mmCIF file of C-alpha atoms and ligand atoms in Angstrom:
data_model
loop_
_atom_site.group_PDB
_atom_site.id
_atom_site.type_symbol
_atom_site.label_atom_id
_atom_site.label_comp_id
_atom_site.label_asym_id
_atom_site.label_seq_id
_atom_site.Cartn_x
_atom_site.Cartn_y
_atom_site.Cartn_z
ATOM 1 C CA MET A 1 0.000 0.000 0.000
ATOM 2 C CA SER A 2 2.915 2.332 0.725
ATOM 3 C CA GLU A 3 3.706 2.422 -2.992
ATOM 4 C CA LEU A 4 0.251 3.780 -3.869
ATOM 5 C CA ASN A 5 0.633 7.232 -5.338
ATOM 6 C CA PRO A 6 -2.110 9.625 -4.079
ATOM 7 C CA GLU A 7 -1.900 11.706 -7.270
ATOM 8 C CA LEU A 8 -2.695 8.636 -9.331
ATOM 9 C CA VAL A 9 -5.638 7.804 -7.030
ATOM 10 C CA GLU A 10 -6.919 11.357 -7.603
ATOM 11 C CA ARG A 11 -6.444 11.081 -11.355
ATOM 12 C CA THR A 12 -8.300 7.738 -11.357
ATOM 13 C CA ALA A 13 -11.220 9.319 -9.487
ATOM 14 C CA GLN A 14 -11.185 12.253 -11.905
ATOM 15 C CA TRP A 15 -11.243 9.959 -14.949
ATOM 16 C CA ILE A 16 -14.092 7.905 -13.459
ATOM 17 C CA ALA A 17 -16.043 11.095 -12.751
ATOM 18 C CA GLU A 18 -15.489 12.252 -16.348
ATOM 19 C CA ALA A 19 -16.354 8.918 -17.972
ATOM 20 C CA GLY A 20 -19.830 8.018 -19.166
ATOM 21 C CA VAL A 21 -19.303 4.396 -20.164
ATOM 22 C CA VAL A 22 -16.955 2.418 -17.922
ATOM 23 C CA VAL A 23 -15.717 -1.149 -18.352
ATOM 24 C CA VAL A 24 -14.110 -2.984 -15.451
ATOM 25 C CA PHE A 25 -12.105 -5.913 -16.815
ATOM 26 C CA THR A 26 -11.065 -8.370 -14.098
ATOM 27 C CA GLY A 27 -9.035 -11.511 -13.535
ATOM 28 C CA ALA A 28 -8.216 -13.866 -10.691
ATOM 29 C CA GLY A 29 -6.344 -11.171 -8.723
ATOM 30 C CA VAL A 30 -9.568 -9.396 -7.763
ATOM 31 C CA SER A 31 -10.652 -12.540 -5.869
ATOM 32 C CA ALA A 32 -7.234 -13.256 -4.309
ATOM 33 C CA GLU A 33 -8.095 -11.356 -1.131
ATOM 34 C CA SER A 34 -11.246 -13.481 -0.790
ATOM 35 C CA GLY A 35 -8.931 -16.491 -0.428
ATOM 36 C CA ILE A 36 -9.380 -17.881 -3.954
ATOM 37 C CA PRO A 37 -6.019 -18.802 -5.507
ATOM 38 C CA THR A 38 -4.933 -17.146 -8.750
ATOM 39 C CA PHE A 39 -3.544 -19.227 -11.637
ATOM 40 C CA ARG A 40 -0.081 -18.046 -12.564
ATOM 41 C CA GLU A 41 1.563 -16.736 -9.431
ATOM 42 C CA ALA A 42 4.810 -18.581 -8.858
ATOM 43 C CA ARG A 43 4.133 -20.183 -5.464
ATOM 44 C CA SER A 44 0.413 -19.824 -4.796
ATOM 45 C CA GLY A 45 -1.065 -20.078 -8.321
ATOM 46 C CA LEU A 46 -3.187 -23.103 -9.246
ATOM 47 C CA TRP A 47 -1.102 -23.810 -12.338
ATOM 48 C CA ALA A 48 2.014 -24.052 -10.137
ATOM 49 C CA LYS A 49 0.452 -27.080 -8.395
ATOM 50 C CA TYR A 50 -1.882 -28.585 -10.968
ATOM 51 C CA ASP A 51 -1.397 -29.431 -14.640
ATOM 52 C CA PRO A 52 -3.793 -27.384 -16.802
ATOM 53 C CA LEU A 53 -3.525 -29.952 -19.613
ATOM 54 C CA ARG A 54 -4.951 -32.650 -17.322
ATOM 55 C CA LEU A 55 -7.524 -30.453 -15.596
ATOM 56 C CA ALA A 56 -8.585 -27.707 -17.983
ATOM 57 C CA THR A 57 -8.824 -29.240 -21.466
ATOM 58 C CA VAL A 58 -11.362 -31.490 -23.215
ATOM 59 C CA ASP A 59 -8.679 -34.154 -23.709
ATOM 60 C CA GLY A 60 -7.783 -34.050 -20.018
ATOM 61 C CA PHE A 61 -11.453 -34.500 -19.117
ATOM 62 C CA LEU A 62 -11.976 -37.406 -21.523
ATOM 63 C CA ASN A 63 -8.790 -39.030 -20.274
ATOM 64 C CA ASP A 64 -9.880 -38.940 -16.618
ATOM 65 C CA PRO A 65 -13.401 -37.476 -16.221
ATOM 66 C CA ARG A 66 -13.641 -38.363 -12.549
ATOM 67 C CA LEU A 67 -10.392 -36.620 -11.619
ATOM 68 C CA VAL A 68 -11.427 -33.451 -13.488
ATOM 69 C CA TRP A 69 -14.960 -33.527 -12.046
ATOM 70 C CA GLU A 70 -13.615 -33.872 -8.505
ATOM 71 C CA TRP A 71 -11.116 -31.028 -8.957
ATOM 72 C CA TYR A 72 -13.928 -28.704 -10.039
ATOM 73 C CA ALA A 73 -16.193 -29.977 -7.235
ATOM 74 C CA TYR A 74 -13.417 -29.050 -4.793
ATOM 75 C CA ARG A 75 -13.123 -25.576 -6.341
ATOM 76 C CA ARG A 76 -16.946 -25.147 -6.400
ATOM 77 C CA LYS A 77 -17.003 -25.812 -2.660
ATOM 78 C CA LEU A 78 -14.124 -23.366 -2.133
ATOM 79 C CA VAL A 79 -15.743 -20.471 -4.011
ATOM 80 C CA ARG A 80 -19.068 -21.021 -2.228
ATOM 81 C CA GLU A 81 -17.308 -20.767 1.142
ATOM 82 C CA LYS A 82 -15.619 -17.479 0.212
ATOM 83 C CA GLU A 83 -17.072 -13.979 0.284
ATOM 84 C CA PRO A 84 -16.629 -10.938 -1.952
ATOM 85 C CA ASN A 85 -13.838 -8.661 -0.684
ATOM 86 C CA PRO A 86 -13.568 -4.833 -0.572
ATOM 87 C CA GLY A 87 -12.320 -4.857 -4.179
ATOM 88 C CA HIS A 88 -15.552 -6.448 -5.457
ATOM 89 C CA VAL A 89 -17.620 -4.154 -3.237
ATOM 90 C CA SER A 90 -15.807 -1.026 -4.479
ATOM 91 C CA ILE A 91 -16.529 -2.044 -8.089
ATOM 92 C CA VAL A 92 -20.236 -2.169 -7.205
ATOM 93 C CA GLU A 93 -19.929 1.312 -5.686
ATOM 94 C CA LEU A 94 -18.327 2.678 -8.862
ATOM 95 C CA GLU A 95 -21.676 2.106 -10.612
ATOM 96 C CA GLY A 96 -22.851 5.233 -8.766
ATOM 97 C CA TRP A 97 -20.397 7.417 -10.694
ATOM 98 C CA ALA A 98 -20.858 6.066 -14.225
ATOM 99 C CA ASP A 99 -23.743 6.345 -16.690
ATOM 100 C CA GLU A 100 -23.125 2.722 -17.586
ATOM 101 C CA LEU A 101 -20.688 0.276 -15.992
ATOM 102 C CA THR A 102 -20.102 -3.287 -17.118
ATOM 103 C CA VAL A 103 -17.847 -5.811 -15.413
ATOM 104 C CA ILE A 104 -16.191 -8.136 -17.906
ATOM 105 C CA THR A 105 -14.612 -10.926 -15.908
ATOM 106 C CA GLN A 106 -12.453 -13.936 -16.652
ATOM 107 C CA ASN A 107 -13.383 -15.274 -13.230
ATOM 108 C CA VAL A 108 -15.752 -18.194 -12.806
ATOM 109 C CA ASP A 109 -16.414 -17.660 -9.085
ATOM 110 C CA SER A 110 -19.641 -15.507 -9.145
ATOM 111 C CA LEU A 111 -18.135 -13.057 -6.630
ATOM 112 C CA HIS A 112 -18.901 -9.935 -8.712
ATOM 113 C CA LYS A 113 -22.569 -10.941 -8.882
ATOM 114 C CA ARG A 114 -22.644 -11.938 -5.221
ATOM 115 C CA ALA A 115 -21.139 -8.526 -4.325
ATOM 116 C CA GLY A 116 -24.011 -6.878 -6.207
ATOM 117 C CA SER A 117 -22.560 -5.805 -9.574
ATOM 118 C CA THR A 118 -25.467 -5.258 -11.955
ATOM 119 C CA ASN A 119 -23.960 -5.918 -15.393
ATOM 120 C CA VAL A 120 -21.501 -8.812 -15.416
ATOM 121 C CA ILE A 121 -20.190 -10.617 -18.490
ATOM 122 C CA GLU A 122 -18.551 -13.932 -17.593
ATOM 123 C CA LEU A 123 -16.110 -14.635 -20.409
ATOM 124 C CA HIS A 124 -14.860 -17.981 -19.089
ATOM 125 C CA GLY A 125 -18.162 -19.377 -17.790
ATOM 126 C CA ASN A 126 -19.160 -20.082 -14.211
ATOM 127 C CA ILE A 127 -17.924 -22.891 -11.999
ATOM 128 C CA THR A 128 -21.222 -23.214 -10.109
ATOM 129 C CA ARG A 129 -22.962 -24.295 -13.354
ATOM 130 C CA VAL A 130 -22.502 -27.645 -15.057
ATOM 131 C CA LYS A 131 -23.635 -28.777 -18.491
ATOM 132 C CA CYS A 132 -23.797 -31.951 -20.526
ATOM 133 C CA PHE A 133 -20.811 -32.704 -22.716
ATOM 134 C CA ASN A 134 -22.377 -31.292 -25.897
ATOM 135 C CA GLY A 135 -23.624 -28.223 -24.029
ATOM 136 C CA ALA A 136 -27.339 -28.681 -24.803
ATOM 137 C CA HIS A 137 -28.445 -28.971 -21.173
ATOM 138 C CA VAL A 138 -27.269 -26.573 -18.488
ATOM 139 C CA TYR A 139 -27.684 -27.046 -14.730
ATOM 140 C CA PRO A 140 -27.352 -23.741 -12.857
ATOM 141 C CA ASP A 141 -26.105 -23.738 -9.266
ATOM 142 C CA TRP A 142 -25.069 -27.414 -9.229
ATOM 143 C CA ASN A 143 -25.419 -29.103 -5.844
ATOM 144 C CA ASP A 144 -22.550 -31.563 -5.295
ATOM 145 C CA GLU A 145 -24.157 -32.969 -2.144
ATOM 146 C CA ALA A 146 -27.229 -34.150 -4.069
ATOM 147 C CA GLY A 147 -25.155 -36.119 -6.573
ATOM 148 C CA LYS A 148 -22.536 -37.545 -4.257
ATOM 149 C CA ASP A 149 -23.807 -41.143 -4.211
ATOM 150 C CA VAL A 150 -23.716 -41.591 -7.984
ATOM 151 C CA GLU A 151 -20.649 -42.522 -9.973
ATOM 152 C CA LEU A 152 -18.772 -39.347 -10.894
ATOM 153 C CA PRO A 153 -19.127 -37.470 -13.107
ATOM 154 C CA PRO A 154 -22.920 -37.784 -13.070
ATOM 155 C CA LEU A 155 -24.757 -38.207 -16.372
ATOM 156 C CA CYS A 156 -27.146 -35.665 -17.873
ATOM 157 C CA GLU A 157 -30.728 -36.650 -17.005
ATOM 158 C CA HIS A 158 -31.903 -35.483 -20.456
ATOM 159 C CA CYS A 159 -29.301 -36.951 -22.825
ATOM 160 C CA ALA A 160 -27.211 -39.318 -20.636
ATOM 161 C CA GLN A 161 -23.950 -37.659 -21.628
ATOM 162 C CA LEU A 162 -21.244 -36.919 -19.057
ATOM 163 C CA LEU A 163 -21.761 -33.683 -17.152
ATOM 164 C CA ARG A 164 -18.847 -31.222 -17.054
ATOM 165 C CA PRO A 165 -18.278 -27.790 -15.497
ATOM 166 C CA ASP A 166 -19.645 -24.909 -17.572
ATOM 167 C CA VAL A 167 -16.275 -23.168 -17.830
ATOM 168 C CA VAL A 168 -14.119 -22.459 -20.867
ATOM 169 C CA TRP A 169 -11.176 -24.845 -21.079
ATOM 170 C CA PHE A 170 -7.962 -24.242 -22.977
ATOM 171 C CA GLY A 171 -8.559 -24.745 -26.700
ATOM 172 C CA GLU A 172 -12.305 -24.023 -26.418
ATOM 173 C CA GLN A 173 -14.194 -21.075 -27.874
ATOM 174 C CA LEU A 174 -15.459 -18.386 -25.554
ATOM 175 C CA PRO A 175 -19.254 -17.905 -25.533
ATOM 176 C CA THR A 176 -19.813 -15.978 -28.780
ATOM 177 C CA GLY A 177 -22.368 -13.466 -27.520
ATOM 178 C CA ALA A 178 -20.294 -12.615 -24.437
ATOM 179 C CA LEU A 179 -17.134 -12.168 -26.480
ATOM 180 C CA GLU A 180 -18.764 -9.951 -29.123
ATOM 181 C CA GLU A 181 -20.441 -7.813 -26.494
ATOM 182 C CA SER A 182 -17.136 -7.471 -24.612
ATOM 183 C CA PHE A 183 -15.268 -6.197 -27.677
ATOM 184 C CA ARG A 184 -18.169 -3.883 -28.553
ATOM 185 C CA LEU A 185 -17.995 -2.404 -25.039
ATOM 186 C CA ALA A 186 -14.186 -2.196 -25.097
ATOM 187 C CA GLU A 187 -14.309 -0.309 -28.380
ATOM 188 C CA SER A 188 -16.995 2.119 -27.204
ATOM 189 C CA CYS A 189 -16.146 2.778 -23.544
ATOM 190 C CA ASP A 190 -14.598 5.985 -22.208
ATOM 191 C CA LEU A 191 -12.605 4.268 -19.485
ATOM 192 C CA MET A 192 -11.428 0.723 -18.830
ATOM 193 C CA LEU A 193 -10.115 -0.401 -15.442
ATOM 194 C CA VAL A 194 -7.984 -3.538 -15.827
ATOM 195 C CA ILE A 195 -7.857 -5.287 -12.462
ATOM 196 C CA GLY A 196 -5.968 -8.368 -11.297
ATOM 197 C CA THR A 197 -5.165 -10.123 -14.546
ATOM 198 C CA SER A 198 -1.801 -11.292 -15.861
ATOM 199 C CA GLY A 199 -3.019 -10.714 -19.424
ATOM 200 C CA ASN A 200 -1.809 -14.090 -20.618
ATOM 201 C CA VAL A 201 -4.979 -15.680 -21.947
ATOM 202 C CA GLN A 202 -6.407 -14.698 -25.322
ATOM 203 C CA PRO A 203 -8.757 -13.452 -26.603
ATOM 204 C CA ALA A 204 -9.702 -11.789 -23.280
ATOM 205 C CA ALA A 205 -6.228 -10.293 -22.891
ATOM 206 C CA SER A 206 -6.781 -8.217 -26.065
ATOM 207 C CA LEU A 207 -9.667 -6.221 -24.580
ATOM 208 C CA PRO A 208 -7.486 -3.491 -22.983
ATOM 209 C CA ALA A 209 -5.614 -2.929 -26.259
ATOM 210 C CA ALA A 210 -8.926 -2.782 -28.147
ATOM 211 C CA ALA A 211 -10.161 -0.129 -25.705
ATOM 212 C CA ARG A 212 -6.950 1.888 -25.891
ATOM 213 C CA GLU A 213 -6.828 1.771 -29.705
ATOM 214 C CA ALA A 214 -10.427 2.981 -29.850
ATOM 215 C CA GLY A 215 -9.518 6.013 -27.718
ATOM 216 C CA ALA A 216 -10.499 4.946 -24.183
ATOM 217 C CA ARG A 217 -8.515 5.803 -21.083
ATOM 218 C CA VAL A 218 -7.054 2.639 -19.535
ATOM 219 C CA ILE A 219 -5.899 2.212 -15.921
ATOM 220 C CA GLU A 220 -4.437 -0.987 -14.476
ATOM 221 C CA VAL A 221 -4.735 -2.118 -10.835
ATOM 222 C CA ASN A 222 -2.285 -4.853 -9.907
ATOM 223 C CA PRO A 223 0.513 -5.359 -7.358
ATOM 224 C CA GLU A 224 2.775 -6.507 -10.227
ATOM 225 C CA ALA A 225 3.331 -5.467 -13.809
ATOM 226 C CA SER A 226 1.461 -7.715 -16.242
ATOM 227 C CA GLU A 227 1.719 -8.672 -19.909
ATOM 228 C CA ILE A 228 -0.684 -5.816 -20.691
ATOM 229 C CA THR A 229 0.692 -3.048 -18.462
ATOM 230 C CA HIS A 230 1.957 -1.253 -21.584
ATOM 231 C CA THR A 231 -1.626 -0.775 -22.817
ATOM 232 C CA ALA A 232 -2.536 1.270 -19.708
ATOM 233 C CA HIS A 233 -2.056 5.025 -19.389
ATOM 234 C CA PHE A 234 -0.869 4.345 -15.837
ATOM 235 C CA MET A 235 -0.942 1.736 -13.127
ATOM 236 C CA LEU A 236 -2.199 1.798 -9.536
ATOM 237 C CA ARG A 237 0.208 -0.618 -7.957
ATOM 238 C CA GLY A 238 -1.321 -2.618 -5.128
ATOM 239 C CA ALA A 239 -3.936 -5.149 -4.085
ATOM 240 C CA SER A 240 -7.358 -4.330 -5.529
ATOM 241 C CA GLY A 241 -9.006 -4.784 -2.107
ATOM 242 C CA GLU A 242 -6.859 -1.919 -0.837
ATOM 243 C CA VAL A 243 -6.530 0.295 -3.925
ATOM 244 C CA LEU A 244 -10.186 0.370 -5.029
ATOM 245 C CA PRO A 245 -11.604 1.491 -1.646
ATOM 246 C CA GLU A 246 -9.094 4.405 -1.821
ATOM 247 C CA VAL A 247 -10.484 5.361 -5.225
ATOM 248 C CA VAL A 248 -14.056 5.216 -3.887
ATOM 249 C CA ARG A 249 -13.030 7.374 -0.888
ATOM 250 C CA GLU A 250 -11.537 9.915 -3.290
ATOM 251 C CA LEU A 251 -14.734 9.940 -5.383
ATOM 252 C CA ARG A 252 -16.864 10.453 -2.276
ATOM 253 C CA LYS A 253 -14.789 13.508 -1.329
ATOM 254 C CA ARG A 254 -15.837 15.105 -4.598
ATOM 255 C CA THR A 255 -19.575 14.789 -4.121
HETATM 256 P P1 LIG B 301 -3.525 -15.068 -13.382
HETATM 257 O O1 LIG B 301 -3.311 -16.024 -12.250
HETATM 258 O O2 LIG B 301 -2.836 -15.352 -14.659
HETATM 259 O O3 LIG B 301 -3.084 -13.596 -12.905
HETATM 260 C C1 LIG B 301 -3.489 -13.081 -11.659
HETATM 261 C C2 LIG B 301 -3.069 -11.625 -11.608
HETATM 262 O O4 LIG B 301 -3.601 -11.070 -10.407
HETATM 263 C C3 LIG B 301 -1.552 -11.391 -11.577
HETATM 264 O O5 LIG B 301 -1.229 -10.358 -12.499
HETATM 265 C C4 LIG B 301 -1.299 -10.934 -10.136
HETATM 266 O O6 LIG B 301 -0.212 -10.011 -10.029
HETATM 267 C C5 LIG B 301 -2.601 -10.246 -9.818
HETATM 268 N N1 LIG B 301 -2.939 -10.163 -8.389
HETATM 269 C C6 LIG B 301 -2.596 -10.990 -7.382
HETATM 270 N N2 LIG B 301 -3.126 -10.582 -6.223
HETATM 271 C C7 LIG B 301 -3.837 -9.462 -6.492
HETATM 272 C C8 LIG B 301 -4.636 -8.566 -5.711
HETATM 273 N N3 LIG B 301 -4.802 -8.756 -4.411
HETATM 274 N N4 LIG B 301 -5.198 -7.512 -6.339
HETATM 275 C C9 LIG B 301 -5.045 -7.326 -7.673
HETATM 276 N N5 LIG B 301 -4.303 -8.132 -8.459
HETATM 277 C C10 LIG B 301 -3.719 -9.193 -7.884
HETATM 278 O O7 LIG B 301 -5.112 -14.917 -13.567
HETATM 279 P P2 LIG B 301 -5.911 -14.408 -14.837
HETATM 280 O O8 LIG B 301 -5.199 -13.323 -15.542
HETATM 281 O O9 LIG B 301 -7.311 -14.166 -14.377
HETATM 282 O O10 LIG B 301 -8.832 -19.391 -17.416
HETATM 283 O O11 LIG B 301 -5.907 -15.703 -15.727
HETATM 284 C C11 LIG B 301 -6.650 -15.716 -16.912
HETATM 285 C C12 LIG B 301 -7.232 -17.081 -17.147
HETATM 286 O O12 LIG B 301 -6.202 -18.063 -17.071
HETATM 287 C C13 LIG B 301 -8.234 -17.525 -16.113
HETATM 288 O O13 LIG B 301 -9.537 -17.055 -16.372
HETATM 289 C C14 LIG B 301 -8.176 -19.005 -16.212
HETATM 290 C C15 LIG B 301 -6.680 -19.200 -16.310
HETATM 291 O O14 LIG B 301 -6.247 -20.345 -16.922
HETATM 292 C C16 LIG B 301 -9.572 -20.482 -17.452
HETATM 293 O O15 LIG B 301 -9.720 -21.215 -16.489
HETATM 294 C C17 LIG B 301 -10.218 -20.695 -18.772
#
């Protein structure tokens, strides 16, 4: 927190106050302070401990469906036990200063919605939902307790295919409508806040550049530089659960 530059907090508040259409683009870092591990951090990231090829690809699932199902069941339980943190809550509060604010998230944990954000686009799906293997039948808010006596993964009650988490795995397409809407918003917003993402996973990682090229102001919030830091006009260096409440405090001073 000591590194946080008050002038940059003021400029962020000023830019939010001046913006009509705001996009908040988030990644795993915004949920880190809720106790949900990120993916790529060297010691604590999920991909430091688990192999994404075994756990987050169609081939990995077909090779060992039970292992993959159980890993997602474990993560479903984890996200349900966790609560939104002051970063999520501050993003909800920012809605009060924008004409239109949309959260575009790569996170699958529902914490933006649970915090109360109104417009949320989930680019990589949602871990609390499951669907049959061909995607025709979707089960919102899957209850692992109810299915725990059947052989895992359970089968779809409509088409008897294997059920799988409704998240986007490596090599899969993002939901078309969500992706198109995200690029439309990036290209038409006045301001994009890029919060807690390493900027490694395409096509989501191209949204800040699309916003910048279309003339938007771009601000990054992250304790570390990312792959997309260069697309931002400036960076607020720090944890989003500490930085974003400072920005909200600064905005409140102005009203
Ligand atoms: P990463 O794990 O790649 O990056 C997390 C980012 O959060 C890093 O830049 C950290 O510096 C930053 N960070 C850590 N703690 C933070 C905090 N308290 N406040 C703010 N930032 C913090 O996560 P993503 O960029 O979200 O995809 O990863 C993108 C995608 O890769 C994920 O959606 C997931 C993963 O594989 C799928 O599962 C499809």
